[in-house]
Amino acid sequence: DMKTDLNLLLECLKYQMDCPLSQKEALITIYSICQQNSEASEYFREIGGLMFLNDLAKSSVHCIVKEAALLTLGFIIESNVYCQQTLCTSALFEDLILFLIKKDSGVNLKRMSVYVILVLVSNNKDGQTCVRDTGCISLLLQLFRTTLSTSENGLSDETTDPCYQLWSSVCSTLCACVNNPQNEDNQNICCSVFPYAKERLESCTKPEIVRPICSFLGLTVANNLYVQKYFVSIGGLDTLAKVLLELMHDSCLSHSSMKLAVVVTKTLDACIANNSAMGVVLAKYHTVSELLKLLSNETLSTGEKISIILTIGHCTEVCEENQCDLLQNNGLPLMIQVLTESQDEELIKAATFVLQNCKQMSK
């Protein structure tokens, strides 16, 4: 039945070129069949459906058809790795670049184009290479900088704003460009927008802005000493420490501020995990004492506690000021409590790491 339906729908697309609404309906039905259905997506590829959709997105004069064709392509690529490999070509990336730079492309068409880029690069080293070699990553970085104007920091409901949704999609796509597998070349390119990301964090601490930026920063600095040093050199670590301070002042009032503080903590840790000497930057903001306050929150999950304790561990590994901060704010009894009360192996390891730092200091 599925094969018959897909054959009929493909024929319908071919014979309805003058009827964009019918084509859109056919495309919606195709992606509802293929979404999270690898077998259906593979069959659609075998009957030439992928290439037809690719051509339709390029050749149709109707925006609603272009958008629906790209969305359908994205769902199919996402559900089947062979479809991802088939479409992961420089030619497709170049087509998507055209959609993004054309003046008559609406925000929605740009969003669909970014979505296709996202699924092409996700968990795909070849896609990460293509996005770089075609110059597509440079365009994504430009969109990261320019899609939101500064006035949009004040939007009452950012999540429903099309420009915000495009910007958020760009953030997710940049994360996939540098991570899983880690891609050092793309990390080195992406750090060019760190000054902009820093300015954004300084001007707005709303979750809708902070979460995507922290995800992007955390993955771009991860295990990359060159990028970490650059981020610290432009004052990025200082900015994250200040954002954490601001959120901690709100956290007694707001559950969302507390959750966001954990997100910022994980980003801080990614910046110093490979080079604990950078933790000295955080001493002047008494980051360790703020992290200890955060750790005392009873609503934290085990995973969140592990992240906070590991960050404390990296802060105190070689920095005496942070070690003193830990001891003066009852950090030692807190770590011992975690060690004695917890059943979680990872949590015990993290607390042991901090205690070893204290042992080193006592010597």
XYZ file of N, CA, C and O in Angstrom, residues 193-205 209-210 213-214 217 230-248 260-261 263-265 267-268 271-272 278 281-285 287:
212
model
N 32.433 34.351 14.767
C 31.244 35.082 15.244
C 31.195 35.169 16.775
O 30.202 35.645 17.326
N 32.246 34.740 17.454
C 32.253 34.819 18.919
C 32.023 36.246 19.442
O 31.287 36.431 20.411
N 32.651 37.287 18.828
C 32.390 38.641 19.343
C 30.900 39.007 19.291
O 30.371 39.627 20.218
N 30.226 38.587 18.212
C 28.789 38.860 18.101
C 28.014 38.092 19.180
O 27.120 38.640 19.838
N 28.345 36.812 19.362
C 27.665 35.985 20.369
C 27.844 36.604 21.762
O 26.900 36.648 22.563
N 29.044 37.104 22.032
C 29.347 37.741 23.318
C 28.472 38.989 23.518
O 27.881 39.187 24.582
N 28.354 39.809 22.476
C 27.515 41.012 22.558
C 26.060 40.652 22.840
O 25.375 41.317 23.618
N 25.586 39.599 22.162
C 24.202 39.138 22.369
C 23.961 38.769 23.827
O 22.948 39.117 24.417
N 24.898 37.999 24.399
C 24.741 37.559 25.789
C 24.796 38.740 26.758
O 24.134 38.736 27.796
N 25.576 39.758 26.394
C 25.685 40.940 27.247
C 24.414 41.778 27.228
O 24.089 42.453 28.195
N 23.682 41.694 26.104
C 22.502 42.548 25.968
C 21.194 41.844 26.327
O 20.162 42.488 26.475
N 21.228 40.507 26.455
C 19.976 39.796 26.701
C 20.225 38.464 27.399
O 21.061 37.684 26.946
N 19.482 38.219 28.489
C 19.623 36.924 29.179
C 18.310 36.135 29.128
O 18.014 35.342 30.017
N 17.348 33.344 23.782
C 18.617 33.804 23.194
C 19.796 33.034 23.791
O 20.687 32.565 23.079
N 19.785 32.872 25.115
C 20.941 32.286 25.806
C 21.129 30.809 25.458
O 22.250 30.357 25.203
N 22.686 30.174 21.899
C 24.066 30.680 21.848
C 24.983 29.794 22.683
O 26.103 29.458 22.259
N 24.523 29.382 23.861
C 25.363 28.521 24.713
C 25.601 27.163 24.060
O 26.711 26.621 24.144
N 28.227 27.891 21.384
C 29.553 28.152 21.980
C 30.161 26.880 22.552
O 31.335 26.571 22.315
N 40.977 31.669 22.051
C 40.435 32.847 21.368
C 39.216 33.380 22.125
O 39.078 34.589 22.337
N 38.332 32.469 22.544
C 37.124 32.881 23.264
C 37.483 33.608 24.554
O 36.896 34.649 24.888
N 38.474 33.089 25.273
C 38.914 33.741 26.519
C 39.546 35.100 26.204
O 39.304 36.087 26.914
N 40.317 35.178 25.114
C 41.039 36.418 24.777
C 40.102 37.583 24.459
O 40.463 38.743 24.661
N 38.889 37.292 23.969
C 37.946 38.393 23.648
C 37.011 38.696 24.832
O 36.068 39.480 24.699
N 37.278 38.058 25.979
C 36.448 38.311 27.159
C 35.197 37.453 27.224
O 34.277 37.754 27.993
N 35.166 36.388 26.439
C 33.972 35.548 26.405
C 33.687 34.837 27.711
O 32.533 34.728 28.146
N 34.768 34.384 28.364
C 34.605 33.678 29.642
C 34.083 34.647 30.713
O 33.237 34.284 31.536
N 34.573 35.886 30.677
C 34.077 36.926 31.597
C 32.577 37.135 31.396
O 31.824 37.240 32.369
N 32.162 37.185 30.131
C 30.740 37.412 29.834
C 29.878 36.274 30.365
O 28.837 36.503 30.989
N 30.321 35.031 30.155
C 29.555 33.884 30.658
C 29.461 33.927 32.187
O 28.407 33.631 32.764
N 30.569 34.298 32.845
C 30.574 34.382 34.314
C 29.578 35.446 34.794
O 28.860 35.243 35.784
N 29.513 36.569 34.071
C 28.567 37.642 34.441
C 27.119 37.206 34.223
O 26.238 37.524 35.023
N 26.885 36.471 33.111
C 25.532 35.959 32.845
C 25.115 35.002 33.957
O 23.979 35.048 34.452
N 26.049 34.149 34.390
C 25.758 33.210 35.477
C 25.396 33.966 36.760
O 24.415 33.620 37.436
N 26.168 35.002 37.058
C 25.882 35.828 38.247
C 24.476 36.405 38.185
O 23.717 36.352 39.166
N 24.144 36.960 37.032
C 22.822 37.576 36.843
C 21.698 36.547 37.029
O 20.693 36.797 37.687
N 21.904 35.375 36.454
C 20.882 34.324 36.553
C 20.755 33.810 37.989
O 19.650 33.493 38.443
N 21.881 33.733 38.697
C 21.848 33.250 40.076
C 21.111 34.226 40.994
O 20.481 33.819 41.963
N 18.493 27.696 33.362
C 19.364 28.377 32.407
C 20.775 28.520 32.969
O 21.763 28.429 32.230
N 20.880 28.701 34.272
C 22.201 28.781 34.932
C 22.978 27.480 34.731
O 24.206 27.496 34.554
N 22.690 25.528 32.091
C 23.123 25.574 30.686
C 24.399 26.408 30.549
O 25.359 26.002 29.883
N 24.419 27.570 31.200
C 25.605 28.449 31.159
C 26.793 27.752 31.822
O 27.932 27.831 31.343
N 26.532 27.020 32.915
C 27.597 26.276 33.619
C 28.255 25.259 32.687
O 29.486 25.144 32.642
N 28.448 25.378 29.503
C 29.223 26.111 28.491
C 30.547 26.585 29.082
O 31.598 26.482 28.441
N 30.485 27.090 30.312
C 31.721 27.489 31.019
C 32.687 26.318 31.087
O 33.885 26.464 30.852
N 34.589 25.485 28.031
C 35.657 26.464 27.741
C 36.947 26.183 28.509
O 38.025 26.576 28.063
N 36.842 25.520 29.666
C 38.044 25.340 30.501
C 38.442 23.874 30.707
O 39.492 23.594 31.283
N 42.766 28.290 32.564
C 41.859 29.379 32.170
C 40.835 29.676 33.264
O 40.204 30.724 33.276
N 40.376 33.044 35.336
C 39.529 34.166 34.883
C 38.252 34.231 35.723
O 37.721 35.310 35.994
N 37.766 33.057 36.149
C 36.486 32.990 36.855
C 36.598 33.352 38.332
O 35.592 33.590 38.992
N 37.844 33.407 38.843
C 38.030 33.652 40.283
C 37.475 35.007 40.702
O 36.846 35.137 41.764
N 37.667 36.032 39.850
C 37.227 37.380 40.251
C 35.711 37.508 40.315
O 35.187 38.456 40.909
N 34.997 36.564 39.705
C 33.532 36.581 39.750
C 32.987 35.617 40.810
O 31.780 35.432 40.922
N 32.917 32.499 40.842
C 32.067 31.537 40.135
C 31.867 30.257 40.938
O 30.771 29.694 40.960
